[in-house]
Structure formats: C-alpha cells, structure tokens
C-alpha cells in the first residue's frame, strides 16, 4: 500500500495542479492526503479525480473556515472515519485481514494549540488498541538535529513533541531522501530548514507489516517535500547469512569447537588453508548452535520452568541441602540464559550500552525490527516511475550489475576502475617505485 502526503500551496494554480497530477500518476497510490490552506475543494477538477481513480472521503473541520486537509482514497476503498478536528483526521481501514488506524496531520504553528492535538491523538490510540500510523505535517521537531539555522530551536515545543511520542511508544520512521522536509527558501544566513513532515507508527504496526518505508519525492510548487509512505504486508523470504554471535563465547564448549577446527590439518597455500578452515568452522558452528547451544528464547523458558518447579517443591516440602543447591544452580542457569538473550538482541540491534547489565530486550528487539525493515529495498526509482514489485526490483538489480561487471565489457573504456578504485599514487611516484634500483 502507498500513501502520499503533500503540503502544497496554491493548488488552484494550473501549474500546481499539473505537479500534483504528475506526482500521483507516477506513483501507484492507495491513499492521497493534501494539505492546502487557501482553496475550496469544490473548485478542484472532479473529472480529473475520477480519471485518477480517486474519491474524497474526509476533510478536516475548521469551525466555519474552509478545510485545509483533504483525504482521498482509491474508489474501491471504504475508510471508517471516527474523529475529525481542525488539525487531523483519524480513520480505520480494513486491509489484509487487519484493522489499521491512520491519522493524517496538519498541525498548527502554535505549540499551545498543538497540545490539544497531542491529547486527542493519545486518546484515539488508547481507545483503539490496533496497529497505528500517523503521517503529515506535525509542525514540530523532536530534537535540535532536525533544525538547521544559526540560532537554537525553542525547547518547550520540542519537549512536548518528544514527551507525546515517548509516552505512546511511537517509532519515527527514517525518511529516505531529503532529511529536512521544509525550508523557507531564503538565501545565506536567513535560510531555515526543518524536518516537519514525517511518518510515525506504533510497535503493533511494525509487527504486522514486513516492510515500512518513508521517502521524500521531488519538491515542486511548494516549500514542503511530498512524502511517500510504503507499507507491505507480503511475506518476503530472505536467505539468512551466517554471522558469528558474541553470545556463543559465553558457552564453555565454543572455545573447544574453534580450537579443534583450527588444529585440523589442511594442505595448500596459507590463504587456501585459512579459507578452508573458516568454511569448516562455519559448518561446525551452525550445527553446534542448532543442536547444542539452542534457541535463546527456548533456553530462557526452560530455565524459568526448571526454577519454578524447584521453588514449588521447596514451598511444599521445605528446604533441604539438595533442594537449596538445586535452586541456586537453577537461578544461575536462568541468569546465564537471560544474559545470552540480552547479548543476542544487543548484537542484532547493533547498539552498545556504556553500562552493562541494563537488561531491556524489548528495546533491542524493537530496534532490530526497525533496522531489518530499513535495510530492505522496498522501492526503486526507474526512469520516471517508482517500482515496488519485489520481483521487478530483483530483476532490475541483477541485470544492472551483470551489465556493469560482465567479462565482455572493456573496463578500461567505461572508466569503472577509475570510479571504484581511487588513484592514490600519481604517475611520477609510480615510475619511481617500479624503477630498477641503481647500483649506488
């Protein structure tokens, strides 16, 4: 599913309408959200909407003023609207056997008015415990990195935005393309850039979708970049790669496996011997991890169950030396299993703590999911369109690199070597290095 959000000015102008038309036609769309503060939607060309297979389903309510947030969807979709005010529209959508919540935002420029928005959004998400996505112009930044100007940003609005997203356990999706989504268009020291437009989701949304990415598109006739949010529910099979895990080093048997492999006899040149021993070690570690070390989650569950049984036995029969020793051993095994689990998710998330022992595997698990979805190639710009079909992306990438690195291609003529391998030695130095040493 694709969602497009654009804060555009002066859409009544024909060039602005053409820019919007091109934006929608070049990207297959399901939901289109337009923030336009100065135009009556009734004056918008309705025939063009029908040709684009779009229909309006909601507008924000500004208490007598013209709406400035338009929500459009595919003609065959039927969103269920449950909350509308002057700063946002919230609705649910049945998609892929899931009920999904969406909030489209066009926040006020006044931080006091935005506090009302944060309040209503929190109520909506609390009343409906479903996967939730928020997209739009929040008119707020979460830290100073999202603000580029000579002076410091206001602290109170930043803190309000951060506290709201943190209290609701929301994840700010990383935006591919332009990091700053708005600029005032001025020159020199008067230029101001902010990351005002973004997509945010909760953890439930990350759990049910296989891929979720946000991109900026080309900016035309606006001071804001359009946002393209891509959500994929199709299962993607990815071949797992072997990786040595640090948690294995905590097992007593790991060192023995490595020593035995390294002491094995392999004949050949040193590089061949190294390569073969690494391959042998890889196979042994994979087999050892599956049959001996085991799944970290199962290790934790088994250790918890064993400790619970011993403590129930002590509770019913009383303490004895054997039961006390068994309890101490079971507690040690549980602590060790939890340490393995923490180390596993810490490495998966690629995060290092300055203070060891702060056990929070849910935090690491969340980061690992975000990192895995971010690393997926979900869309690709191809000529004037964006392709999202995984088979097409795979075929295009294979053909592209096959053509570049084909043995029949003359690398000398296409300049690929000069682009890939930097030239750090000039011709004079190279001539001196390869010259035959003199007798002196």
Coordinates of C-alpha atoms in Angstrom, one line a residue:
X1 CA 0.0 0.0 0.0
X2 CA 1.2 3.5 -0.8
X3 CA 0.2 6.7 0.9
X4 CA 1.2 10.2 -0.4
X5 CA 1.1 13.3 1.7
X6 CA 1.9 16.8 0.3
X7 CA 1.6 20.2 1.9
X8 CA 1.2 22.2 -1.2
X9 CA 0.5 25.9 -1.7
X10 CA -1.8 27.4 -4.3
X11 CA -3.2 24.3 -5.9
X12 CA -5.7 26.5 -7.7
X13 CA -2.9 27.4 -9.9
X14 CA -2.8 25.2 -13.1
X15 CA 1.0 24.5 -12.7
X16 CA 0.4 23.3 -9.1
X17 CA -2.3 21.0 -10.3
X18 CA -0.1 19.6 -13.0
X19 CA 2.6 19.0 -10.4
X20 CA 0.2 17.1 -8.2
X21 CA -1.2 15.2 -11.2
X22 CA 2.3 14.1 -12.2
X23 CA 3.1 13.1 -8.6
X24 CA 0.1 10.9 -8.3
X25 CA 0.3 9.4 -11.8
X26 CA 4.0 8.5 -11.5
X27 CA 3.3 6.6 -8.2
X28 CA 0.6 3.9 -7.9
X29 CA -1.4 5.2 -4.9
X30 CA -3.9 3.9 -2.4
X31 CA -4.3 7.0 -0.1
X32 CA -3.6 10.6 -1.0
X33 CA -3.5 13.4 1.6
X34 CA -3.3 17.0 0.5
X35 CA -2.7 20.0 2.9
X36 CA -3.9 23.1 1.1
X37 CA -4.8 26.2 3.2
X38 CA -6.2 28.5 0.5
X39 CA -8.7 26.7 -1.7
X40 CA -12.2 25.4 -1.7
X41 CA -12.2 21.7 -2.7
X42 CA -15.4 22.3 -4.6
X43 CA -13.3 24.2 -7.2
X44 CA -11.0 21.3 -7.7
X45 CA -11.5 19.5 -11.1
X46 CA -13.6 16.5 -10.2
X47 CA -13.3 14.8 -13.6
X48 CA -9.5 14.6 -13.0
X49 CA -10.1 12.8 -9.7
X50 CA -12.3 10.2 -11.5
X51 CA -9.7 9.6 -14.2
X52 CA -7.1 9.1 -11.4
X53 CA -9.4 6.5 -9.7
X54 CA -9.7 8.7 -6.6
X55 CA -12.5 9.8 -4.4
X56 CA -12.6 12.2 -1.4
X57 CA -13.6 10.6 1.9
X58 CA -12.8 13.2 4.6
X59 CA -11.9 16.8 5.3
X60 CA -10.8 18.4 8.5
X61 CA -13.3 20.7 10.4
X62 CA -12.1 24.3 11.0
X63 CA -15.3 25.6 12.5
X64 CA -16.7 27.6 9.6
X65 CA -13.5 28.1 7.7
X66 CA -12.6 26.2 4.5
X67 CA -11.0 22.8 5.2
X68 CA -7.2 22.7 4.6
X69 CA -6.7 18.9 4.8
X70 CA -8.1 16.7 2.1
X71 CA -8.2 12.9 2.3
X72 CA -8.6 10.9 -0.9
X73 CA -8.5 7.2 -1.5
X74 CA -9.0 4.6 -4.2
X75 CA -12.5 4.3 -5.5
X76 CA -12.9 0.7 -4.1
X77 CA -11.7 1.6 -0.6
X78 CA -14.1 2.5 2.3
X79 CA -12.3 4.1 5.3
X80 CA -14.2 4.3 8.5
X81 CA -13.8 7.9 9.9
X82 CA -14.1 8.2 13.7
X83 CA -12.5 11.6 14.6
X84 CA -12.1 14.9 12.9
X85 CA -10.9 18.3 14.2
X86 CA -9.1 21.3 12.8
X87 CA -5.6 19.6 13.0
X88 CA -6.2 16.0 12.0
X89 CA -8.4 13.3 10.5
X90 CA -8.4 9.8 12.1
X91 CA -9.9 6.7 10.4
X92 CA -9.6 2.9 10.3
X93 CA -9.1 0.8 7.3
X94 CA -9.6 -3.0 6.7
X95 CA -6.6 -4.2 4.9
X96 CA -5.0 -7.6 4.5
X97 CA -7.3 -9.0 7.2
X98 CA -6.2 -6.4 9.7
X99 CA -7.9 -3.3 11.1
X100 CA -5.4 -0.5 10.7
X101 CA -5.6 3.0 12.3
X102 CA -4.5 6.1 10.4
X103 CA -4.2 9.7 11.5
X104 CA -3.5 12.5 8.9
X105 CA -1.9 15.5 10.5
X106 CA -1.8 19.2 9.6
X107 CA -0.7 20.7 12.9
X108 CA -1.0 24.3 14.0
X109 CA 2.1 26.5 14.0
X110 CA 1.3 27.4 17.7
X111 CA 2.7 24.9 20.2
X112 CA -0.1 25.7 22.6
X113 CA -2.7 24.6 20.0
X114 CA -0.7 21.6 19.2
X115 CA -1.0 20.3 22.8
X116 CA -4.7 19.8 22.0
X117 CA -3.6 17.7 19.0
X118 CA -1.3 15.5 21.1
X119 CA -4.1 15.0 23.6
X120 CA -6.7 13.8 21.1
X121 CA -4.2 11.6 19.2
X122 CA -3.3 9.9 22.5
X123 CA -7.0 9.3 23.3
X124 CA -7.6 7.8 19.8
X125 CA -4.7 5.4 20.1
X126 CA -5.6 4.5 23.7
X127 CA -9.3 3.8 22.8
X128 CA -8.4 1.6 19.8
X129 CA -5.5 -0.8 20.6
X130 CA -4.7 -1.5 16.9
X131 CA -1.8 -1.0 14.5
X132 CA -1.5 2.7 14.0
X133 CA 0.2 5.0 11.5
X134 CA 0.4 8.8 11.6
X135 CA 1.6 10.9 8.7
X136 CA 1.6 14.6 7.9
X137 CA 3.0 18.0 8.7
X138 CA 3.5 18.0 12.5
X139 CA 5.0 21.5 12.5
X140 CA 7.3 20.3 15.3
X141 CA 10.8 18.8 15.6
X142 CA 11.9 16.2 18.1
X143 CA 15.5 17.4 18.6
X144 CA 17.9 20.1 17.5
X145 CA 19.3 17.8 14.7
X146 CA 16.1 18.3 12.8
X147 CA 16.6 22.1 12.7
X148 CA 19.2 23.8 10.6
X149 CA 19.6 27.5 11.3
X150 CA 22.1 29.8 13.0
X151 CA 20.1 30.1 16.3
X152 CA 18.9 27.4 18.6
X153 CA 15.3 26.0 18.4
X154 CA 12.7 26.6 21.0
X155 CA 12.9 23.9 23.7
X156 CA 9.3 23.7 25.0
X157 CA 7.7 22.7 21.7
X158 CA 10.4 20.1 21.1
X159 CA 9.9 18.7 24.6
X160 CA 6.1 18.5 24.1
X161 CA 6.5 16.5 20.9
X162 CA 9.1 14.2 22.3
X163 CA 7.1 13.5 25.5
X164 CA 3.9 12.7 23.5
X165 CA 5.7 10.3 21.1
X166 CA 7.6 8.7 24.0
X167 CA 4.5 8.2 26.2
X168 CA 2.7 6.4 23.3
X169 CA 5.8 4.3 22.4
X170 CA 5.8 5.6 18.8
X171 CA 8.6 5.0 16.3
X172 CA 9.6 7.8 14.0
X173 CA 10.3 6.2 10.6
X174 CA 13.6 7.3 9.0
X175 CA 12.9 9.3 5.8
X176 CA 14.9 8.3 2.8
X177 CA 15.9 11.2 0.5
X178 CA 15.9 14.7 1.9
X179 CA 16.2 14.8 5.7
X180 CA 14.8 18.3 6.0
X181 CA 11.3 18.3 4.6
X182 CA 10.6 22.1 4.7
X183 CA 12.7 25.2 4.0
X184 CA 11.8 28.9 3.9
X185 CA 13.6 29.3 0.6
X186 CA 15.8 32.2 1.7
X187 CA 19.4 32.6 0.9
X188 CA 22.6 32.8 3.0
X189 CA 22.3 33.0 6.8
X190 CA 18.5 33.6 6.6
X191 CA 17.9 30.0 5.3
X192 CA 16.0 27.8 7.7
X193 CA 15.3 24.1 7.2
X194 CA 13.3 21.8 9.4
X195 CA 12.0 18.2 9.4
X196 CA 8.3 19.0 9.9
X197 CA 6.8 16.3 7.7
X198 CA 7.2 12.7 8.8
X199 CA 5.6 9.3 9.3
X200 CA 5.2 7.7 12.7
X201 CA 3.9 4.3 13.8
X202 CA 3.4 2.2 16.9
X203 CA 5.0 -1.2 17.6
X204 CA 1.9 -3.1 16.6
X205 CA 2.2 -1.7 13.1
X206 CA 5.8 -2.8 12.8
X207 CA 4.9 -6.3 13.9
X208 CA 2.3 -7.0 11.3
X209 CA 4.0 -5.4 8.2
X210 CA 7.0 -7.0 6.5
X211 CA 8.3 -3.6 5.2
X212 CA 7.5 0.0 6.0
X213 CA 9.5 2.9 4.5
X214 CA 9.1 6.6 4.0
X215 CA 10.6 8.6 1.1
X216 CA 10.6 12.2 0.0
X217 CA 9.7 13.0 -3.6
X218 CA 10.7 15.9 -5.8
X219 CA 9.5 19.3 -4.4
X220 CA 7.6 21.4 -6.9
X221 CA 5.5 24.5 -6.3
X222 CA 5.7 24.1 -2.5
X223 CA 8.1 24.7 0.4
X224 CA 7.5 21.2 1.6
X225 CA 8.7 17.9 0.1
X226 CA 5.9 15.3 -0.6
X227 CA 6.1 12.1 1.5
X228 CA 5.6 8.7 0.0
X229 CA 4.9 6.0 2.7
X230 CA 5.2 2.4 1.5
X231 CA 3.6 -0.4 3.6
X232 CA 4.0 -4.0 2.6
X233 CA 2.3 -7.0 4.2
X234 CA 3.5 -9.7 1.8
X235 CA 6.0 -12.1 3.3
X236 CA 9.5 -11.8 1.9
X237 CA 11.8 -14.8 2.1
X238 CA 15.3 -13.7 2.8
X239 CA 18.2 -16.1 2.9
X240 CA 19.9 -15.7 6.3
X241 CA 23.6 -15.1 6.4
X242 CA 26.0 -16.7 8.8
X243 CA 27.3 -14.4 11.5
X244 CA 29.4 -15.2 14.5
X245 CA 27.5 -14.2 17.6
X246 CA 29.2 -12.8 20.6
X247 CA 26.9 -14.7 23.0
X248 CA 28.5 -18.0 21.8
X249 CA 31.7 -17.1 23.6
X250 CA 29.9 -17.4 26.9
X251 CA 29.4 -21.1 26.4
X252 CA 32.1 -23.4 27.7
X253 CA 32.0 -25.6 24.5
X254 CA 32.5 -22.8 22.0
X255 CA 36.3 -22.5 22.5
X256 CA 36.8 -26.2 22.1
X257 CA 35.0 -26.2 18.7
X258 CA 37.2 -23.3 17.4
X259 CA 40.4 -25.0 18.7
X260 CA 39.6 -28.3 17.2
X261 CA 38.8 -26.7 13.8
X262 CA 42.0 -24.6 13.8
X263 CA 44.2 -27.6 14.8
X264 CA 42.8 -29.7 11.9
X265 CA 45.3 -30.4 9.0
X266 CA 44.6 -28.7 5.7
X267 CA 47.1 -28.8 2.8
X268 CA 47.7 -25.9 0.5
X269 CA 49.0 -22.3 0.5
X270 CA 48.4 -20.2 3.6
X271 CA 45.4 -18.3 2.1
X272 CA 43.8 -21.5 0.9
X273 CA 44.3 -23.1 4.4
X274 CA 42.7 -20.1 6.1
X275 CA 39.7 -20.1 3.7
X276 CA 39.1 -23.8 4.2
X277 CA 39.3 -23.7 8.0
X278 CA 36.9 -20.8 8.1
X279 CA 34.4 -22.8 5.9
X280 CA 34.8 -25.8 8.2
X281 CA 34.3 -23.7 11.3
X282 CA 31.2 -22.1 9.8
X283 CA 29.6 -25.5 9.3
X284 CA 30.5 -26.8 12.7
X285 CA 29.3 -23.7 14.5
X286 CA 25.9 -23.8 12.6
X287 CA 25.5 -27.4 13.6
X288 CA 26.6 -26.7 17.2
X289 CA 24.3 -23.8 17.5
X290 CA 21.3 -25.8 16.3
X291 CA 21.9 -29.0 18.3
X292 CA 23.8 -27.9 21.5
X293 CA 23.6 -24.2 22.1
X294 CA 19.9 -24.0 21.1
X295 CA 17.4 -21.1 20.7
X296 CA 17.9 -18.3 23.2
X297 CA 14.2 -17.9 23.8
X298 CA 13.8 -21.7 24.5
X299 CA 16.8 -21.6 26.8
X300 CA 15.1 -18.8 28.9
X301 CA 11.7 -20.6 29.0
X302 CA 13.3 -23.9 30.0
X303 CA 15.4 -22.2 32.7
X304 CA 12.4 -20.4 34.1
X305 CA 10.3 -23.6 34.2
X306 CA 13.0 -25.5 35.9
X307 CA 13.4 -22.9 38.6
X308 CA 9.7 -22.6 39.1
X309 CA 9.4 -26.4 39.6
X310 CA 12.2 -26.4 42.2
X311 CA 10.7 -23.5 44.1
X312 CA 7.3 -25.1 44.2
X313 CA 8.9 -28.3 45.5
X314 CA 10.6 -26.2 48.3
X315 CA 7.4 -24.5 49.1
X316 CA 5.5 -27.8 49.6
X317 CA 8.3 -29.9 51.1
X318 CA 10.5 -27.4 52.8
X319 CA 14.2 -26.6 52.4
X320 CA 17.0 -29.3 52.3
X321 CA 20.6 -29.1 51.2
X322 CA 19.9 -30.8 47.9
X323 CA 16.9 -28.6 47.1
X324 CA 18.8 -25.4 48.1
X325 CA 21.7 -26.4 45.8
X326 CA 19.3 -27.2 43.0
X327 CA 17.6 -23.8 43.4
X328 CA 20.9 -21.9 43.4
X329 CA 22.0 -23.8 40.2
X330 CA 18.7 -23.2 38.5
X331 CA 18.9 -19.4 39.3
X332 CA 22.4 -19.4 37.9
X333 CA 21.2 -21.1 34.7
X334 CA 18.4 -18.6 34.3
X335 CA 20.7 -15.6 34.8
X336 CA 23.0 -17.1 32.2
X337 CA 20.2 -17.6 29.7
X338 CA 18.9 -14.1 30.2
X339 CA 22.5 -12.8 29.6
X340 CA 22.6 -14.8 26.3
X341 CA 19.3 -13.3 25.3
X342 CA 20.3 -9.8 26.1
X343 CA 23.6 -10.2 24.2
X344 CA 21.8 -11.7 21.2
X345 CA 19.3 -8.7 20.8
X346 CA 22.0 -6.2 21.6
X347 CA 24.1 -7.5 18.7
X348 CA 21.0 -7.8 16.4
X349 CA 20.2 -4.1 17.1
X350 CA 23.8 -3.0 16.6
X351 CA 23.7 -1.0 19.8
X352 CA 26.3 -0.8 22.6
X353 CA 25.5 0.3 26.1
X354 CA 28.0 2.2 28.2
X355 CA 26.6 0.5 31.2
X356 CA 26.4 -3.3 31.0
X357 CA 23.7 -5.3 32.7
X358 CA 20.8 -2.9 31.8
X359 CA 18.5 -5.7 30.7
X360 CA 15.9 -4.4 28.3
X361 CA 15.4 -7.0 25.5
X362 CA 12.2 -5.4 24.2
X363 CA 14.1 -2.2 23.4
X364 CA 16.7 -4.2 21.5
X365 CA 14.0 -6.3 19.8
X366 CA 12.3 -3.1 18.6
X367 CA 15.5 -1.7 17.2
X368 CA 16.3 -5.0 15.4
X369 CA 12.9 -4.9 13.7
X370 CA 13.3 -1.3 12.6
X371 CA 16.8 -2.0 11.3
X372 CA 15.6 -5.1 9.4
X373 CA 12.8 -3.2 7.7
X374 CA 15.0 -0.2 7.0
X375 CA 17.6 -2.4 5.2
X376 CA 15.1 -3.9 2.8
X377 CA 14.9 -2.4 -0.6
X378 CA 11.2 -1.7 -0.9
X379 CA 11.1 0.6 -3.9
X380 CA 13.4 1.8 -6.7
X381 CA 13.3 4.8 -8.9
X382 CA 13.3 3.6 -12.5
X383 CA 13.2 6.4 -15.1
X384 CA 10.0 8.4 -14.2
X385 CA 8.3 5.9 -12.0
X386 CA 8.8 4.1 -8.7
X387 CA 8.7 0.3 -8.8
X388 CA 7.7 -1.6 -5.7
X389 CA 7.3 -5.2 -7.0
X390 CA 10.0 -7.3 -5.4
X391 CA 10.4 -9.5 -8.5
X392 CA 10.9 -6.4 -10.7
X393 CA 13.4 -4.9 -8.2
X394 CA 15.4 -8.1 -8.1
X395 CA 15.4 -8.5 -11.9
X396 CA 16.5 -4.9 -12.4
X397 CA 19.3 -5.0 -9.9
X398 CA 20.7 -8.3 -11.2
X399 CA 20.6 -7.0 -14.8
X400 CA 22.2 -3.7 -13.8
X401 CA 25.2 -5.2 -12.0
X402 CA 25.5 -8.1 -14.6
X403 CA 25.9 -5.5 -17.3
X404 CA 28.5 -3.5 -15.3
X405 CA 30.7 -6.4 -14.3
X406 CA 30.3 -8.6 -17.4
X407 CA 33.6 -10.0 -18.5
X408 CA 33.0 -9.0 -22.1
X409 CA 32.8 -5.3 -21.1
X410 CA 36.0 -3.4 -21.5
X411 CA 36.6 -1.9 -18.0
X412 CA 39.3 0.4 -19.4
X413 CA 36.8 2.1 -21.8
X414 CA 33.9 2.7 -19.4
X415 CA 36.0 4.2 -16.6
X416 CA 34.6 1.9 -14.0
X417 CA 38.0 1.1 -12.5
X418 CA 38.8 4.8 -12.0
X419 CA 35.5 5.3 -10.3
X420 CA 35.7 2.3 -8.0
X421 CA 39.4 2.3 -7.1
X422 CA 40.8 5.7 -6.1
X423 CA 44.1 6.8 -7.5
X424 CA 46.4 7.5 -4.5
X425 CA 49.8 7.3 -6.4
X426 CA 50.5 9.7 -9.2
X427 CA 52.4 8.8 -12.4
X428 CA 55.8 10.2 -11.2
X429 CA 55.7 8.4 -7.9
X430 CA 54.6 5.2 -9.6
X431 CA 57.6 5.4 -12.1
X432 CA 60.0 5.9 -9.2
X433 CA 58.5 2.9 -7.3
X434 CA 58.8 0.5 -10.3
X435 CA 62.2 1.6 -11.5
X436 CA 65.1 -0.8 -11.2
X437 CA 67.3 0.2 -8.2
X438 CA 70.6 1.7 -9.1
X439 CA 73.9 0.2 -8.1
X440 CA 74.5 3.2 -5.8

